[in-house]
Coordinates of C-alpha atoms in Angstrom, one line a residue:
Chain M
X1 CA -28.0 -32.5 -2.0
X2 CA -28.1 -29.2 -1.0
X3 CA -26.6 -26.8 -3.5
X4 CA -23.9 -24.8 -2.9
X5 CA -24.0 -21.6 -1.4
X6 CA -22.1 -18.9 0.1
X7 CA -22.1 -20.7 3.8
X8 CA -20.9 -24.3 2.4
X9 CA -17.9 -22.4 0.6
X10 CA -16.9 -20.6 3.8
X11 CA -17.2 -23.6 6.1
X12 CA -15.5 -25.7 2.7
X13 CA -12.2 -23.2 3.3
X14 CA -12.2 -22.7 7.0
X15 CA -12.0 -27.0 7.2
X16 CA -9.1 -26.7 4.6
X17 CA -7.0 -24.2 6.1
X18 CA -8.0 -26.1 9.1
X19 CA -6.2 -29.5 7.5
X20 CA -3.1 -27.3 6.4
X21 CA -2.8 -25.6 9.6
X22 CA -2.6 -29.3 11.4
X23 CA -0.1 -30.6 8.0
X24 CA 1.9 -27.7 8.6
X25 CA 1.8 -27.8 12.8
X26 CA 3.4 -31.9 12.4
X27 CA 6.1 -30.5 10.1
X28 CA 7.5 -27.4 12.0
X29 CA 7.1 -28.7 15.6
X30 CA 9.2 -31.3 15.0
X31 CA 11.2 -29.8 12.6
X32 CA 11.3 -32.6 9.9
X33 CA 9.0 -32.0 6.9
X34 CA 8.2 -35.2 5.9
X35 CA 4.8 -35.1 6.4
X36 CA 4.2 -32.6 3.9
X37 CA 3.7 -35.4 1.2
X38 CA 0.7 -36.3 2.2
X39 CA -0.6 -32.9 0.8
X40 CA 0.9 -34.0 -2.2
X41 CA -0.7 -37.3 -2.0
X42 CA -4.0 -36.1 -1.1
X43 CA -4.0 -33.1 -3.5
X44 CA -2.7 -35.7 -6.4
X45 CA -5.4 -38.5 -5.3
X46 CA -8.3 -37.2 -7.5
X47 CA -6.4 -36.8 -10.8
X48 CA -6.3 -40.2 -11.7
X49 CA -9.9 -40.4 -11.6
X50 CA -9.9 -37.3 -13.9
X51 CA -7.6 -38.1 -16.4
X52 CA -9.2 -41.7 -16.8
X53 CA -12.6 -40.1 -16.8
X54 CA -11.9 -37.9 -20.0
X55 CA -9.9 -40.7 -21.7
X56 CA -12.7 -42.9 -21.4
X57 CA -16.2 -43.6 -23.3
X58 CA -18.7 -44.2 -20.7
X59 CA -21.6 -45.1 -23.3
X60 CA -19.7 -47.8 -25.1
X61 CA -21.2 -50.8 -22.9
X62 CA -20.7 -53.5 -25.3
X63 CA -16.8 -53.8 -25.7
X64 CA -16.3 -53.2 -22.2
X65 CA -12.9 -51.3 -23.0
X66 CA -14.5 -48.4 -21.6
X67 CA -14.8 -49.4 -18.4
X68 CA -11.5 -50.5 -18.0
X69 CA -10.0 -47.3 -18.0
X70 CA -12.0 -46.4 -15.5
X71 CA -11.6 -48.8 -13.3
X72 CA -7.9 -48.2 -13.6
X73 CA -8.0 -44.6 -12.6
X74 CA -10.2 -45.8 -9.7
X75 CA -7.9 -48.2 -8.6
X76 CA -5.0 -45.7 -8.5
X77 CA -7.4 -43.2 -7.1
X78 CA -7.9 -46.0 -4.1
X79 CA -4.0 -46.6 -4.2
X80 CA -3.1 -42.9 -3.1
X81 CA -5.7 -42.4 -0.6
X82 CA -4.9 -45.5 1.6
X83 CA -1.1 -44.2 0.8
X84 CA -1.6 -41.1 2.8
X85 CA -2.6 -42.4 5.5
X86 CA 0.1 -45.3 4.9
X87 CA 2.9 -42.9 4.7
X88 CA 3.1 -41.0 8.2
X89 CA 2.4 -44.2 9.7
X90 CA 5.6 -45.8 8.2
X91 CA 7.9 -42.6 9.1
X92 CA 6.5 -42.9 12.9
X93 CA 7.3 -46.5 12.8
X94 CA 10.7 -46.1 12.2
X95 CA 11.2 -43.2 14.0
X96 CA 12.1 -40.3 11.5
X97 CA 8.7 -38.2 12.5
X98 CA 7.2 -39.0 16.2
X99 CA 3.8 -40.4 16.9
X100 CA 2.4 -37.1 17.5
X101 CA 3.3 -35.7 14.0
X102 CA 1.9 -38.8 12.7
X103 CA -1.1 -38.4 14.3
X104 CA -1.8 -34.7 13.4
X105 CA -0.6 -35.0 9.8
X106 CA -3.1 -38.1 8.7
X107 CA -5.8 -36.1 11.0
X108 CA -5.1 -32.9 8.7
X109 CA -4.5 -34.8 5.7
X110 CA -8.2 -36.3 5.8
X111 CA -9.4 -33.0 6.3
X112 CA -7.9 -31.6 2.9
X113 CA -9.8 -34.4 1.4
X114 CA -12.5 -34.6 2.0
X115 CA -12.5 -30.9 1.5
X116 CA -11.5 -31.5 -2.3
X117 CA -14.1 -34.5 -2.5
X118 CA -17.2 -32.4 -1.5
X119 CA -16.1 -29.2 -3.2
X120 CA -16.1 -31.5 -6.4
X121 CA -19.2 -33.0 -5.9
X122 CA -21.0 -29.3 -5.4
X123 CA -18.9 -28.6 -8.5
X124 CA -19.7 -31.3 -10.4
X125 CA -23.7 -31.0 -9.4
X126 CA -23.9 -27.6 -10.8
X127 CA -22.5 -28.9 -13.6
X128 CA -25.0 -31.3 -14.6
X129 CA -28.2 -28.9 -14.8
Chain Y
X1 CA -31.2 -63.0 -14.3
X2 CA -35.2 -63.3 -13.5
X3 CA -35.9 -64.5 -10.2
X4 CA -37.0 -67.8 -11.5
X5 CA -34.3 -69.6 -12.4
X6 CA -31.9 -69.1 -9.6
X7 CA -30.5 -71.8 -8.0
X8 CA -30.3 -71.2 -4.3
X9 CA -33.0 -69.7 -1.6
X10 CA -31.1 -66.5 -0.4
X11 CA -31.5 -64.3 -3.8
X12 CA -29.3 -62.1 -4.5
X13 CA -29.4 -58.6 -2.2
X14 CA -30.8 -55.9 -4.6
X15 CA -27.7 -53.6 -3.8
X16 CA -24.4 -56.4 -4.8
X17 CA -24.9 -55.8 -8.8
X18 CA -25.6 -51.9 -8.5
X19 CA -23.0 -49.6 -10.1
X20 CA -22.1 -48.0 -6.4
X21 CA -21.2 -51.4 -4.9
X22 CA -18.9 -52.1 -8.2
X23 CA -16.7 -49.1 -7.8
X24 CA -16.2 -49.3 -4.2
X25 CA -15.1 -52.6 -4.6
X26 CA -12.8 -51.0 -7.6
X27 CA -11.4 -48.5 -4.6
X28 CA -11.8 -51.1 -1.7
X29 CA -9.1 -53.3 -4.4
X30 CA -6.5 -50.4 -4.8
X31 CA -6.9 -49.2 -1.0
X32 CA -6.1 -52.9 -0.2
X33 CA -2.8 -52.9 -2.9
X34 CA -1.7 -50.1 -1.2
X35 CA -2.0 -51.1 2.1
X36 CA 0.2 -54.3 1.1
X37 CA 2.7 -52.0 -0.6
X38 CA 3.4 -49.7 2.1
X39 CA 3.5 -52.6 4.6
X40 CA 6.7 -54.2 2.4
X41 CA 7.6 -50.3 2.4
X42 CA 7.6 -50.8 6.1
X43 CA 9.4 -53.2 7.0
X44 CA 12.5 -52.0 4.2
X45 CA 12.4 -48.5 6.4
X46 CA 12.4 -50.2 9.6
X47 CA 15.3 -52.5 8.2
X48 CA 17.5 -49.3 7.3
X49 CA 16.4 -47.4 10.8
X50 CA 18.3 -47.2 14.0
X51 CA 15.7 -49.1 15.7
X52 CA 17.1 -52.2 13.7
X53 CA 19.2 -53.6 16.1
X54 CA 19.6 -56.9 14.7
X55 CA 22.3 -58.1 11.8
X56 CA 19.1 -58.9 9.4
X57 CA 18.3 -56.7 6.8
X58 CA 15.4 -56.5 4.2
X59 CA 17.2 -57.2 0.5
X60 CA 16.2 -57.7 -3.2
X61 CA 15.2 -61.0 -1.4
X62 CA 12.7 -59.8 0.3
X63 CA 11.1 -58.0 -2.3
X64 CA 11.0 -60.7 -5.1
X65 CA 7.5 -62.7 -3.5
X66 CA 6.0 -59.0 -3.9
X67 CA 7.1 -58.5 -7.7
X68 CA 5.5 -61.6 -8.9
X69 CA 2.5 -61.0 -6.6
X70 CA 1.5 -58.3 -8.4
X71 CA 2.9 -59.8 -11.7
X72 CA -0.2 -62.4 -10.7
X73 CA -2.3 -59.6 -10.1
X74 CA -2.0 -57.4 -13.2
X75 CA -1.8 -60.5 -15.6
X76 CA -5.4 -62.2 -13.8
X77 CA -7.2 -58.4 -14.4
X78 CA -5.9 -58.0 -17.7
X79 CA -7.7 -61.0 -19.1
X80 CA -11.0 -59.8 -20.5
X81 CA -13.7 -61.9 -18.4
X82 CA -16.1 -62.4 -21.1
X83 CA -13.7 -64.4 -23.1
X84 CA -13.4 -67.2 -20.6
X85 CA -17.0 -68.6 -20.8
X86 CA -17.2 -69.8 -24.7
X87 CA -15.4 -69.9 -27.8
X88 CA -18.4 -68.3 -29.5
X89 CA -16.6 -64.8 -30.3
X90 CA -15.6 -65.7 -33.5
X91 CA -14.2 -62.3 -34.6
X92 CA -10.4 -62.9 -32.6
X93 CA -9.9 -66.2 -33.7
X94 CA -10.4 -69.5 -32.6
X95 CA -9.5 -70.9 -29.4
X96 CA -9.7 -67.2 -27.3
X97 CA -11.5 -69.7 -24.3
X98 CA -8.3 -71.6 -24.3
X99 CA -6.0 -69.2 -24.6
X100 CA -7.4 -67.3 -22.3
X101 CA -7.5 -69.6 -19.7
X102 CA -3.8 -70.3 -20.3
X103 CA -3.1 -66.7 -19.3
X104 CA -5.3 -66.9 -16.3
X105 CA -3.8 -69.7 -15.2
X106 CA -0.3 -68.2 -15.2
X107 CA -1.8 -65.4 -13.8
X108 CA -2.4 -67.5 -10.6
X109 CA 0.5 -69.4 -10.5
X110 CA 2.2 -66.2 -10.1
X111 CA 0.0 -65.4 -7.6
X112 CA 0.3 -68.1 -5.5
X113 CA 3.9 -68.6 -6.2
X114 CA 4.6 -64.9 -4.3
X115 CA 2.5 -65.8 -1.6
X116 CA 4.5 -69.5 -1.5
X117 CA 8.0 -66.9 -1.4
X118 CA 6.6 -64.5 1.0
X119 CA 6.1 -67.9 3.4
X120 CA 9.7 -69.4 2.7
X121 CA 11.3 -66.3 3.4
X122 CA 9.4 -66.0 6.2
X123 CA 10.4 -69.4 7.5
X124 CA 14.3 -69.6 6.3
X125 CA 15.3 -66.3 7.2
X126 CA 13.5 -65.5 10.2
X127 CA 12.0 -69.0 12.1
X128 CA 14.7 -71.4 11.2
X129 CA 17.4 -69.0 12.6
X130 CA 15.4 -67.9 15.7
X131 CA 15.3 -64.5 15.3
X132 CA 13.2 -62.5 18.3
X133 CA 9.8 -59.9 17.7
X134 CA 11.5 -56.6 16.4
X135 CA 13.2 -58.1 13.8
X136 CA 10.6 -61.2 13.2
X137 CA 7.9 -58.5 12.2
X138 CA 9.7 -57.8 9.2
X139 CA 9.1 -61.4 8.2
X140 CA 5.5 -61.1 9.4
X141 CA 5.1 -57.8 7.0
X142 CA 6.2 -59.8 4.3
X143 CA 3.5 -62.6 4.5
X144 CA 0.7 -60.1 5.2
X145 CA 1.6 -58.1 2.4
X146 CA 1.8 -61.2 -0.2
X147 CA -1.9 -62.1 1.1
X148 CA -3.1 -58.4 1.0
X149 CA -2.2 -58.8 -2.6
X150 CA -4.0 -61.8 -3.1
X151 CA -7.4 -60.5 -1.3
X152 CA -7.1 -57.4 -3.1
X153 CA -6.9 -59.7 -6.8
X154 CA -10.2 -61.3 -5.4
X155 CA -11.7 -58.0 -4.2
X156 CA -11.0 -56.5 -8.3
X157 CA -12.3 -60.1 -9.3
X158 CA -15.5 -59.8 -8.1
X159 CA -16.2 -56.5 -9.2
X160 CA -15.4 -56.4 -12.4
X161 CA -17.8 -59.3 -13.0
X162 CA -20.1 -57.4 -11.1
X163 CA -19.3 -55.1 -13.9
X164 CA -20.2 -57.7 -16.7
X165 CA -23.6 -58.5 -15.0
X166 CA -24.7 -55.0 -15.1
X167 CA -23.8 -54.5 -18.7
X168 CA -25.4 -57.6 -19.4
X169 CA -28.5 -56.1 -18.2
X170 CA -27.7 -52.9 -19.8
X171 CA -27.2 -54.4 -23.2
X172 CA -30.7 -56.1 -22.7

């Protein structure tokens, strides 16, 4: 991987305001702002994995206990991606947002993460060395 | 595991016992929850819509095959894995094996007794009375999402002895 330079940040910001500019299209077309929890949801999706990450003791193979913790935070990391694209899908279901917003909102919502995902991976690769 | 002593002709593929393949099957097991969470979540919004048209509603009812579902779930995972093979961890006791298998199996039963409510309420309230598509999904949504709950168990299951494996091997 690459590491990350002045053009990756740029194109990085321009695809996030890209996914809050759709997020925030959904909301105030329609007038209903449901769809703004999945910013919440996406933005909250990674702390899981952090928290658990810093409780936990990687090196401690034996007991196991480490990875549990682990696999905990994973599993709720898991649990709130799937939910944001869950949620509009529900609220267009029943009505209370139309298709449309449904659409544009999971569409924007999977832009602001994977925004956060690879911006944390340059992040975390400069770390390292 | 050498390559010697296995049992069957496939071997194993290189890639099943690697760390990646483990924590996607971690992620694959909480995307999966979710998706049977939000599909109960689904039919209980539909219930209260305007599109509802029918007298049925979703109710505590409806809800109970979930709750011990995931009572099944959380009880099965919590059992350490390594304590199920042998009694030969002598520092928690005798009889850990046992016990543990006592856990596990009430993990199951709990399991399979929320996938055995999601069916019956499935069948009396919805079948038996007759009731037509719109409002039938409902009871649909509640049989998929007892089973998503299951797959995902199986799905955490697997990995986290995928998990063991790989320590083992570490710990060599």
């Amino acid at each position: 991987m690459p590491t990350a330079g002045l053009k990756t940040i740029i194109a990085l910001s321009f695809v996030l305001a890209l996914g809050f500019l759709l997020v925030i299209l959904s909301c105030a077309l329609y007038s209903k702002y449901h769809p703004l929890l999945v910013v919440a949801t996406y933005v909250l999706a990674p702390v899981p994995n952090w928290i658990c990450s810093h409780c936990a003791n990687p090196d401690d193979f034996v007991e196991s206990s480490g990875a549990a913790i682990l696999d905990l935070g994973r599993f709720c990391t898991g649990f709130l991606v799937v939910m944001g694209i869950a949620l509009p899908v529900v609220l267009a279901h029943s009505g209370i947002i139309a298709t449309a917003a449904a659409v544009m909102s999971i569409v924007g919502g999977l832009l602001i993460y994977g925004t956060i995902i690879s911006f944390g991976q340059f992040f975390q690769e400069e770390q390292e060395f | 595991m050498s390559s010697e002593e296995r049992l069957f002709r496939f071997s194993k593929p290189a890639w099943l016992s690697s760390v990646q393949a483990r924590n996607a099957g971690v992620y694959l097991a909480g995307g999966l929850f979710s998706l049977a969470f939000y599909i109960l979540l689904d039919s209980a919004v539909w219930s209260a819509s305007p599109r509802n048209a029918s007298p049925l509603h979703v109710n505590f009812v409806d809800w109970l095959p979930f709750v011990f579902s995931s009572l099944g779930m959380l009880i099965i995972n919590s059992v350490e894995k390594s304590r199920l093979a042998s009694d030969s961890f002598s520092y928690s006791g005798s009889g850990v094996a046992w016990k543990a298998r006592v856990v596990l199996f009430l993990g199951f039963a709990a399991l399979a007794g929320g996938m055995a409510g999601g069916v019956t309420v499935f069948v009396l309230k919805f079948v038996v009375p007759g009731v037509g598509m719109p409002a039938l999904g409902m009871g649909v949504e509640n049989v998929v999402a007892n089973a998503l709950v299951g797959v995902s168990t199986v799905v955490l299951w697997v990995s986290q002895n995928m998990e063991d494996e790989y320590a083992y091997n570490l710990a060599l």
